[in-house]
Amino acid sequence: MQLEGNVAVVTGASSGIGRTIAETFVREGGKVAICDINMGGAEKAVAEIKAAGGDAMAVEMDVTDEDAVNRGVDAVADRYGRIDTMVSNAGIQIVHPIEEFPYAEFRKLVTIHLDGSFLLTKACVKHMYPRKSGSLIYMGSVHSHEPSALKTAYVAAKHGILGLARVMAKEGAKHGVRSNTICPGFVKTPLVEKQIPEQAQNLGISEEDVVNKIMLGETVDQTFTTMEDVAEVALFLASFKSNALTGQSIVPSHGWYMA
């Protein structure tokens, strides 16, 4: 039980990677706030976690709304008495060549990923700093390090998250708060599956080529990263016993990017 008594706030946790992280934390003794704009999905996730004997709460949270983020984080602290781990995971994907990329869609993506990470961090450290401990975990991407065509907004946002996390490693140090980024390769979630036909159309290639040449072409074994892979890295970062590991990016990507 690596996270016995640990209280975690996880955004975008009603499904996909966020939910897998939440379930992994609960399995290891943690208490988890399932934060999502989809309250129905969050409540369903909580019900299933409780049915399995875990402890979780659903929090309605639009990560682009500062008041909503503050209310949600404060509600978690009020219920559980502390916040030990933050996982900033909420995100979307929009792909276009830049000449066709609507500015409103660019701003929407960057705001959810980057502004959302900033607002969640600001809300969580208020509870971590007085306790002189905490783990800030950001969901970056291989695209925090490597670009891909059609993803100006996503790559810009993920690079920004990496910078935010590194700044927080410096600012959080005197408060005993560490900060790290998980940078997965392609994980076969609904978000990624949606990209396959979109990129095939935009690039004028087959869906098979999108998978084998674009998504997995730089991996060492032509294999997708799994949600469980990412969750295990999050567990490692949340349960690490000292502040030696901070300001780092960990890249579970089947060797696509070698840090």
PDB file of C-alpha atoms in Angstrom:
ATOM      1  CA  MET A   1       0.000   0.000   0.000  1.00  0.00           C
ATOM      2  CA  GLN A   2       2.359   2.663  -1.284  1.00  0.00           C
ATOM      3  CA  LEU A   3      -0.123   5.529  -0.903  1.00  0.00           C
ATOM      4  CA  GLU A   4      -1.767   4.715   2.437  1.00  0.00           C
ATOM      5  CA  GLY A   5      -3.575   7.896   3.546  1.00  0.00           C
ATOM      6  CA  ASN A   6      -2.421   9.884   0.504  1.00  0.00           C
ATOM      7  CA  VAL A   7      -5.043  12.297  -0.855  1.00  0.00           C
ATOM      8  CA  ALA A   8      -4.859  12.933  -4.593  1.00  0.00           C
ATOM      9  CA  VAL A   9      -6.626  15.370  -6.903  1.00  0.00           C
ATOM     10  CA  VAL A  10      -6.803  14.018 -10.462  1.00  0.00           C
ATOM     11  CA  THR A  11      -8.351  16.040 -13.286  1.00  0.00           C
ATOM     12  CA  GLY A  12      -9.899  14.509 -16.378  1.00  0.00           C
ATOM     13  CA  ALA A  13     -10.380  11.404 -14.240  1.00  0.00           C
ATOM     14  CA  SER A  14     -13.815  10.195 -15.308  1.00  0.00           C
ATOM     15  CA  SER A  15     -12.265   8.085 -18.068  1.00  0.00           C
ATOM     16  CA  GLY A  16      -9.058   7.159 -19.864  1.00  0.00           C
ATOM     17  CA  ILE A  17      -5.634   7.767 -18.374  1.00  0.00           C
ATOM     18  CA  GLY A  18      -6.974   9.891 -15.523  1.00  0.00           C
ATOM     19  CA  ARG A  19      -9.350   7.204 -14.359  1.00  0.00           C
ATOM     20  CA  THR A  20      -6.672   4.527 -14.588  1.00  0.00           C
ATOM     21  CA  ILE A  21      -4.367   6.678 -12.460  1.00  0.00           C
ATOM     22  CA  ALA A  22      -7.142   7.234  -9.915  1.00  0.00           C
ATOM     23  CA  GLU A  23      -7.905   3.519  -9.698  1.00  0.00           C
ATOM     24  CA  THR A  24      -4.204   2.713  -9.310  1.00  0.00           C
ATOM     25  CA  PHE A  25      -3.849   5.232  -6.476  1.00  0.00           C
ATOM     26  CA  VAL A  26      -6.897   3.828  -4.679  1.00  0.00           C
ATOM     27  CA  ARG A  27      -5.580   0.285  -5.075  1.00  0.00           C
ATOM     28  CA  GLU A  28      -2.456   1.429  -3.236  1.00  0.00           C
ATOM     29  CA  GLY A  29      -4.405   2.931  -0.336  1.00  0.00           C
ATOM     30  CA  GLY A  30      -4.933   6.475  -1.588  1.00  0.00           C
ATOM     31  CA  LYS A  31      -8.040   8.625  -1.449  1.00  0.00           C
ATOM     32  CA  VAL A  32      -8.849  10.247  -4.767  1.00  0.00           C
ATOM     33  CA  ALA A  33     -10.893  13.189  -6.012  1.00  0.00           C
ATOM     34  CA  ILE A  34     -12.256  12.377  -9.471  1.00  0.00           C
ATOM     35  CA  CYS A  35     -12.335  15.849 -11.026  1.00  0.00           C
ATOM     36  CA  ASP A  36     -14.022  16.294 -14.383  1.00  0.00           C
ATOM     37  CA  ILE A  37     -16.337  18.524 -16.351  1.00  0.00           C
ATOM     38  CA  ASN A  38     -18.368  15.343 -17.005  1.00  0.00           C
ATOM     39  CA  MET A  39     -20.032  14.932 -13.620  1.00  0.00           C
ATOM     40  CA  GLY A  40     -21.997  11.884 -14.706  1.00  0.00           C
ATOM     41  CA  GLY A  41     -18.804  10.093 -15.639  1.00  0.00           C
ATOM     42  CA  ALA A  42     -17.091  11.205 -12.445  1.00  0.00           C
ATOM     43  CA  GLU A  43     -19.938   9.926 -10.270  1.00  0.00           C
ATOM     44  CA  LYS A  44     -19.941   6.609 -12.104  1.00  0.00           C
ATOM     45  CA  ALA A  45     -16.195   6.242 -11.554  1.00  0.00           C
ATOM     46  CA  VAL A  46     -16.596   7.031  -7.852  1.00  0.00           C
ATOM     47  CA  ALA A  47     -19.439   4.524  -7.485  1.00  0.00           C
ATOM     48  CA  GLU A  48     -17.312   1.788  -9.022  1.00  0.00           C
ATOM     49  CA  ILE A  49     -14.300   2.662  -6.859  1.00  0.00           C
ATOM     50  CA  LYS A  50     -16.449   2.599  -3.714  1.00  0.00           C
ATOM     51  CA  ALA A  51     -18.037  -0.688  -4.749  1.00  0.00           C
ATOM     52  CA  ALA A  52     -14.534  -2.144  -4.895  1.00  0.00           C
ATOM     53  CA  GLY A  53     -13.812  -0.886  -1.380  1.00  0.00           C
ATOM     54  CA  GLY A  54     -11.968   2.328  -2.211  1.00  0.00           C
ATOM     55  CA  ASP A  55     -12.439   5.916  -1.097  1.00  0.00           C
ATOM     56  CA  ALA A  56     -13.140   8.582  -3.722  1.00  0.00           C
ATOM     57  CA  MET A  57     -15.237  11.680  -4.289  1.00  0.00           C
ATOM     58  CA  ALA A  58     -16.575  13.276  -7.458  1.00  0.00           C
ATOM     59  CA  VAL A  59     -15.761  16.935  -8.092  1.00  0.00           C
ATOM     60  CA  GLU A  60     -17.276  18.911 -10.945  1.00  0.00           C
ATOM     61  CA  MET A  61     -14.418  20.978 -12.340  1.00  0.00           C
ATOM     62  CA  ASP A  62     -13.892  23.027 -15.470  1.00  0.00           C
ATOM     63  CA  VAL A  63     -10.121  23.483 -15.303  1.00  0.00           C
ATOM     64  CA  THR A  64     -10.361  26.731 -17.288  1.00  0.00           C
ATOM     65  CA  ASP A  65     -12.553  28.358 -14.602  1.00  0.00           C
ATOM     66  CA  GLU A  66     -10.458  29.646 -11.700  1.00  0.00           C
ATOM     67  CA  ASP A  67     -13.390  29.786  -9.276  1.00  0.00           C
ATOM     68  CA  ALA A  68     -14.432  26.234 -10.151  1.00  0.00           C
ATOM     69  CA  VAL A  69     -10.880  24.951  -9.661  1.00  0.00           C
ATOM     70  CA  ASN A  70     -10.520  26.714  -6.310  1.00  0.00           C
ATOM     71  CA  ARG A  71     -13.911  25.481  -5.085  1.00  0.00           C
ATOM     72  CA  GLY A  72     -13.176  21.934  -6.143  1.00  0.00           C
ATOM     73  CA  VAL A  73      -9.724  21.743  -4.576  1.00  0.00           C
ATOM     74  CA  ASP A  74     -10.951  23.351  -1.354  1.00  0.00           C
ATOM     75  CA  ALA A  75     -13.818  20.829  -1.194  1.00  0.00           C
ATOM     76  CA  VAL A  76     -11.314  17.973  -1.388  1.00  0.00           C
ATOM     77  CA  ALA A  77      -9.210  19.478   1.405  1.00  0.00           C
ATOM     78  CA  ASP A  78     -12.318  20.067   3.519  1.00  0.00           C
ATOM     79  CA  ARG A  79     -13.388  16.440   3.166  1.00  0.00           C
ATOM     80  CA  TYR A  80     -10.059  14.705   3.589  1.00  0.00           C
ATOM     81  CA  GLY A  81      -8.113  17.269   5.597  1.00  0.00           C
ATOM     82  CA  ARG A  82      -5.135  17.480   3.222  1.00  0.00           C
ATOM     83  CA  ILE A  83      -3.923  17.258  -0.363  1.00  0.00           C
ATOM     84  CA  ASP A  84      -0.779  15.247  -0.979  1.00  0.00           C
ATOM     85  CA  THR A  85      -0.761  14.661  -4.736  1.00  0.00           C
ATOM     86  CA  MET A  86      -1.924  16.640  -7.741  1.00  0.00           C
ATOM     87  CA  VAL A  87      -2.284  15.035 -11.163  1.00  0.00           C
ATOM     88  CA  SER A  88      -3.024  17.630 -13.848  1.00  0.00           C
ATOM     89  CA  ASN A  89      -4.353  15.394 -16.589  1.00  0.00           C
ATOM     90  CA  ALA A  90      -7.351  17.096 -18.219  1.00  0.00           C
ATOM     91  CA  GLY A  91      -6.874  17.659 -21.926  1.00  0.00           C
ATOM     92  CA  ILE A  92      -8.239  17.511 -25.449  1.00  0.00           C
ATOM     93  CA  GLN A  93      -6.757  17.139 -28.914  1.00  0.00           C
ATOM     94  CA  ILE A  94      -7.405  19.207 -32.050  1.00  0.00           C
ATOM     95  CA  VAL A  95      -5.332  18.744 -35.201  1.00  0.00           C
ATOM     96  CA  HIS A  96      -5.093  20.979 -38.283  1.00  0.00           C
ATOM     97  CA  PRO A  97      -2.345  22.297 -40.524  1.00  0.00           C
ATOM     98  CA  ILE A  98      -1.532  25.753 -39.208  1.00  0.00           C
ATOM     99  CA  GLU A  99      -2.983  27.561 -42.215  1.00  0.00           C
ATOM    100  CA  GLU A 100      -6.352  25.965 -41.431  1.00  0.00           C
ATOM    101  CA  PHE A 101      -6.123  26.069 -37.623  1.00  0.00           C
ATOM    102  CA  PRO A 102      -8.893  28.285 -36.218  1.00  0.00           C
ATOM    103  CA  TYR A 103      -7.466  30.574 -33.573  1.00  0.00           C
ATOM    104  CA  ALA A 104     -10.422  29.882 -31.284  1.00  0.00           C
ATOM    105  CA  GLU A 105      -9.592  26.171 -31.351  1.00  0.00           C
ATOM    106  CA  PHE A 106      -5.907  26.878 -30.716  1.00  0.00           C
ATOM    107  CA  ARG A 107      -6.821  28.957 -27.674  1.00  0.00           C
ATOM    108  CA  LYS A 108      -9.305  26.353 -26.432  1.00  0.00           C
ATOM    109  CA  LEU A 109      -6.714  23.587 -26.426  1.00  0.00           C
ATOM    110  CA  VAL A 110      -3.933  25.656 -24.887  1.00  0.00           C
ATOM    111  CA  THR A 111      -6.284  27.016 -22.226  1.00  0.00           C
ATOM    112  CA  ILE A 112      -7.436  23.558 -21.129  1.00  0.00           C
ATOM    113  CA  HIS A 113      -3.952  22.059 -21.011  1.00  0.00           C
ATOM    114  CA  LEU A 114      -1.719  24.913 -19.898  1.00  0.00           C
ATOM    115  CA  ASP A 115      -4.002  27.380 -18.144  1.00  0.00           C
ATOM    116  CA  GLY A 116      -5.729  24.447 -16.462  1.00  0.00           C
ATOM    117  CA  SER A 117      -2.399  23.152 -15.145  1.00  0.00           C
ATOM    118  CA  PHE A 118      -1.514  26.610 -13.839  1.00  0.00           C
ATOM    119  CA  LEU A 119      -4.854  27.091 -12.061  1.00  0.00           C
ATOM    120  CA  LEU A 120      -4.809  23.618 -10.519  1.00  0.00           C
ATOM    121  CA  THR A 121      -1.253  24.101  -9.285  1.00  0.00           C
ATOM    122  CA  LYS A 122      -2.085  27.451  -7.744  1.00  0.00           C
ATOM    123  CA  ALA A 123      -5.059  25.937  -5.913  1.00  0.00           C
ATOM    124  CA  CYS A 124      -3.233  22.822  -4.693  1.00  0.00           C
ATOM    125  CA  VAL A 125      -0.030  24.390  -3.372  1.00  0.00           C
ATOM    126  CA  LYS A 126      -2.112  26.523  -1.033  1.00  0.00           C
ATOM    127  CA  HIS A 127      -2.813  23.276   0.834  1.00  0.00           C
ATOM    128  CA  MET A 128       0.573  21.616   0.284  1.00  0.00           C
ATOM    129  CA  TYR A 129       2.912  24.430   1.297  1.00  0.00           C
ATOM    130  CA  PRO A 130       1.761  24.661   4.961  1.00  0.00           C
ATOM    131  CA  ARG A 131       2.307  20.891   5.340  1.00  0.00           C
ATOM    132  CA  LYS A 132       5.795  21.129   3.807  1.00  0.00           C
ATOM    133  CA  SER A 133       5.100  18.211   1.484  1.00  0.00           C
ATOM    134  CA  GLY A 134       3.408  17.335  -1.775  1.00  0.00           C
ATOM    135  CA  SER A 135       3.830  15.917  -5.250  1.00  0.00           C
ATOM    136  CA  LEU A 136       2.816  17.872  -8.342  1.00  0.00           C
ATOM    137  CA  ILE A 137       2.412  15.580 -11.350  1.00  0.00           C
ATOM    138  CA  TYR A 138       1.749  17.031 -14.790  1.00  0.00           C
ATOM    139  CA  MET A 139       0.595  15.113 -17.842  1.00  0.00           C
ATOM    140  CA  GLY A 140       2.925  16.134 -20.596  1.00  0.00           C
ATOM    141  CA  SER A 141       3.656  14.083 -23.685  1.00  0.00           C
ATOM    142  CA  VAL A 142       6.500  13.011 -25.897  1.00  0.00           C
ATOM    143  CA  HIS A 143       5.304  16.195 -27.589  1.00  0.00           C
ATOM    144  CA  SER A 144       6.723  18.096 -24.611  1.00  0.00           C
ATOM    145  CA  HIS A 145      10.067  17.228 -26.248  1.00  0.00           C
ATOM    146  CA  GLU A 146       9.338  16.321 -29.883  1.00  0.00           C
ATOM    147  CA  PRO A 147       7.098  18.045 -32.452  1.00  0.00           C
ATOM    148  CA  SER A 148       4.610  16.443 -34.811  1.00  0.00           C
ATOM    149  CA  ALA A 149       2.922  17.929 -37.851  1.00  0.00           C
ATOM    150  CA  LEU A 150      -0.647  19.261 -37.456  1.00  0.00           C
ATOM    151  CA  LYS A 151      -0.259  19.801 -33.699  1.00  0.00           C
ATOM    152  CA  THR A 152       0.810  23.406 -33.224  1.00  0.00           C
ATOM    153  CA  ALA A 153      -1.573  23.889 -30.289  1.00  0.00           C
ATOM    154  CA  TYR A 154      -0.898  20.567 -28.576  1.00  0.00           C
ATOM    155  CA  VAL A 155       2.881  20.714 -28.917  1.00  0.00           C
ATOM    156  CA  ALA A 156       2.970  24.337 -27.738  1.00  0.00           C
ATOM    157  CA  ALA A 157       0.805  23.489 -24.725  1.00  0.00           C
ATOM    158  CA  LYS A 158       2.822  20.396 -23.788  1.00  0.00           C
ATOM    159  CA  HIS A 159       6.106  22.299 -24.060  1.00  0.00           C
ATOM    160  CA  GLY A 160       4.555  24.941 -21.806  1.00  0.00           C
ATOM    161  CA  ILE A 161       3.546  22.350 -19.219  1.00  0.00           C
ATOM    162  CA  LEU A 162       7.109  21.080 -19.060  1.00  0.00           C
ATOM    163  CA  GLY A 163       8.312  24.612 -18.343  1.00  0.00           C
ATOM    164  CA  LEU A 164       5.626  25.132 -15.697  1.00  0.00           C
ATOM    165  CA  ALA A 165       6.604  21.917 -13.944  1.00  0.00           C
ATOM    166  CA  ARG A 166      10.271  22.886 -13.906  1.00  0.00           C
ATOM    167  CA  VAL A 167       9.489  26.287 -12.436  1.00  0.00           C
ATOM    168  CA  MET A 168       7.401  24.593  -9.741  1.00  0.00           C
ATOM    169  CA  ALA A 169      10.324  22.317  -8.881  1.00  0.00           C
ATOM    170  CA  LYS A 170      12.278  25.462  -8.009  1.00  0.00           C
ATOM    171  CA  GLU A 171       9.440  27.329  -6.293  1.00  0.00           C
ATOM    172  CA  GLY A 172       8.183  24.284  -4.428  1.00  0.00           C
ATOM    173  CA  ALA A 173      11.559  23.128  -3.129  1.00  0.00           C
ATOM    174  CA  LYS A 174      11.624  25.292  -0.002  1.00  0.00           C
ATOM    175  CA  HIS A 175       8.123  24.035   0.817  1.00  0.00           C
ATOM    176  CA  GLY A 176       8.981  20.352   0.434  1.00  0.00           C
ATOM    177  CA  VAL A 177       6.904  20.066  -2.741  1.00  0.00           C
ATOM    178  CA  ARG A 178       8.335  18.213  -5.719  1.00  0.00           C
ATOM    179  CA  SER A 179       7.182  18.609  -9.323  1.00  0.00           C
ATOM    180  CA  ASN A 180       7.533  16.228 -12.265  1.00  0.00           C
ATOM    181  CA  THR A 181       6.044  15.594 -15.691  1.00  0.00           C
ATOM    182  CA  ILE A 182       4.937  12.326 -17.275  1.00  0.00           C
ATOM    183  CA  CYS A 183       5.517  12.424 -21.025  1.00  0.00           C
ATOM    184  CA  PRO A 184       3.848   9.367 -22.579  1.00  0.00           C
ATOM    185  CA  GLY A 185       4.090   8.253 -26.158  1.00  0.00           C
ATOM    186  CA  PHE A 186       0.891   7.418 -27.987  1.00  0.00           C
ATOM    187  CA  VAL A 187      -1.598   5.754 -25.653  1.00  0.00           C
ATOM    188  CA  LYS A 188      -4.543   4.093 -27.380  1.00  0.00           C
ATOM    189  CA  THR A 189      -7.312   6.083 -25.751  1.00  0.00           C
ATOM    190  CA  PRO A 190     -10.455   7.401 -27.470  1.00  0.00           C
ATOM    191  CA  LEU A 191      -8.581  10.701 -27.866  1.00  0.00           C
ATOM    192  CA  VAL A 192      -5.845   8.992 -29.904  1.00  0.00           C
ATOM    193  CA  GLU A 193      -8.212   6.735 -31.830  1.00  0.00           C
ATOM    194  CA  LYS A 194     -10.069   9.850 -32.973  1.00  0.00           C
ATOM    195  CA  GLN A 195      -6.812  11.241 -34.401  1.00  0.00           C
ATOM    196  CA  ILE A 196      -6.159   8.273 -36.676  1.00  0.00           C
ATOM    197  CA  PRO A 197      -8.783   9.051 -39.364  1.00  0.00           C
ATOM    198  CA  GLU A 198      -8.228  12.808 -38.938  1.00  0.00           C
ATOM    199  CA  GLN A 199      -4.506  12.533 -39.610  1.00  0.00           C
ATOM    200  CA  ALA A 200      -5.067  10.077 -42.456  1.00  0.00           C
ATOM    201  CA  GLN A 201      -7.274  12.648 -44.160  1.00  0.00           C
ATOM    202  CA  ASN A 202      -5.011  15.614 -43.442  1.00  0.00           C
ATOM    203  CA  LEU A 203      -1.837  13.818 -44.513  1.00  0.00           C
ATOM    204  CA  GLY A 204      -3.336  11.911 -47.442  1.00  0.00           C
ATOM    205  CA  ILE A 205      -2.197   8.509 -46.169  1.00  0.00           C
ATOM    206  CA  SER A 206      -3.910   5.369 -44.917  1.00  0.00           C
ATOM    207  CA  GLU A 207      -4.983   4.897 -41.319  1.00  0.00           C
ATOM    208  CA  GLU A 208      -2.551   1.971 -41.114  1.00  0.00           C
ATOM    209  CA  ASP A 209       0.286   4.281 -42.119  1.00  0.00           C
ATOM    210  CA  VAL A 210      -0.802   6.837 -39.519  1.00  0.00           C
ATOM    211  CA  VAL A 211      -0.445   4.172 -36.834  1.00  0.00           C
ATOM    212  CA  ASN A 212       2.705   2.437 -38.064  1.00  0.00           C
ATOM    213  CA  LYS A 213       4.627   5.373 -39.532  1.00  0.00           C
ATOM    214  CA  ILE A 214       3.400   8.469 -37.713  1.00  0.00           C
ATOM    215  CA  MET A 215       2.337   7.295 -34.261  1.00  0.00           C
ATOM    216  CA  LEU A 216       4.604   4.305 -33.697  1.00  0.00           C
ATOM    217  CA  GLY A 217       7.263   4.873 -36.336  1.00  0.00           C
ATOM    218  CA  GLU A 218       9.903   6.097 -33.886  1.00  0.00           C
ATOM    219  CA  THR A 219       9.263   3.488 -31.185  1.00  0.00           C
ATOM    220  CA  VAL A 220      11.652   0.579 -30.785  1.00  0.00           C
ATOM    221  CA  ASP A 221       8.933  -2.074 -30.985  1.00  0.00           C
ATOM    222  CA  GLN A 222       5.917  -0.581 -32.814  1.00  0.00           C
ATOM    223  CA  THR A 223       3.841  -0.763 -29.638  1.00  0.00           C
ATOM    224  CA  PHE A 224       1.393   1.645 -28.032  1.00  0.00           C
ATOM    225  CA  THR A 225       2.028   2.763 -24.469  1.00  0.00           C
ATOM    226  CA  THR A 226      -0.819   1.620 -22.206  1.00  0.00           C
ATOM    227  CA  MET A 227      -2.854   3.561 -19.675  1.00  0.00           C
ATOM    228  CA  GLU A 228      -1.527   1.172 -17.040  1.00  0.00           C
ATOM    229  CA  ASP A 229       2.047   2.078 -18.020  1.00  0.00           C
ATOM    230  CA  VAL A 230       1.295   5.741 -17.412  1.00  0.00           C
ATOM    231  CA  ALA A 231      -0.515   5.035 -14.146  1.00  0.00           C
ATOM    232  CA  GLU A 232       2.463   3.093 -12.808  1.00  0.00           C
ATOM    233  CA  VAL A 233       4.727   6.072 -13.494  1.00  0.00           C
ATOM    234  CA  ALA A 234       2.252   8.354 -11.700  1.00  0.00           C
ATOM    235  CA  LEU A 235       2.241   5.963  -8.740  1.00  0.00           C
ATOM    236  CA  PHE A 236       6.046   6.010  -8.679  1.00  0.00           C
ATOM    237  CA  LEU A 237       6.098   9.813  -8.621  1.00  0.00           C
ATOM    238  CA  ALA A 238       3.341  10.111  -6.017  1.00  0.00           C
ATOM    239  CA  SER A 239       4.976   7.588  -3.670  1.00  0.00           C
ATOM    240  CA  PHE A 240       8.625   8.601  -4.079  1.00  0.00           C
ATOM    241  CA  LYS A 241      10.076   8.911  -0.597  1.00  0.00           C
ATOM    242  CA  SER A 242      12.202  12.035  -0.929  1.00  0.00           C
ATOM    243  CA  ASN A 243      12.512  15.274  -2.858  1.00  0.00           C
ATOM    244  CA  ALA A 244      15.520  13.992  -4.799  1.00  0.00           C
ATOM    245  CA  LEU A 245      13.310  13.406  -7.833  1.00  0.00           C
ATOM    246  CA  THR A 246      12.000  16.790  -8.891  1.00  0.00           C
ATOM    247  CA  GLY A 247      11.986  18.903 -12.041  1.00  0.00           C
ATOM    248  CA  GLN A 248      12.157  15.782 -14.193  1.00  0.00           C
ATOM    249  CA  SER A 249      10.220  14.404 -17.135  1.00  0.00           C
ATOM    250  CA  ILE A 250       9.698  10.662 -17.375  1.00  0.00           C
ATOM    251  CA  VAL A 251       8.957   9.367 -20.858  1.00  0.00           C
ATOM    252  CA  PRO A 252       7.084   6.032 -21.099  1.00  0.00           C
ATOM    253  CA  SER A 253       7.101   5.826 -24.894  1.00  0.00           C
ATOM    254  CA  HIS A 254       8.632   2.512 -25.998  1.00  0.00           C
ATOM    255  CA  GLY A 255      11.810   4.392 -26.804  1.00  0.00           C
ATOM    256  CA  TRP A 256      10.257   6.994 -29.103  1.00  0.00           C
ATOM    257  CA  TYR A 257      12.018   9.719 -27.162  1.00  0.00           C
ATOM    258  CA  MET A 258      15.046   8.766 -25.080  1.00  0.00           C
ATOM    259  CA  ALA A 259      15.698  11.350 -22.365  1.00  0.00           C
TER     260      ALA A 259
END
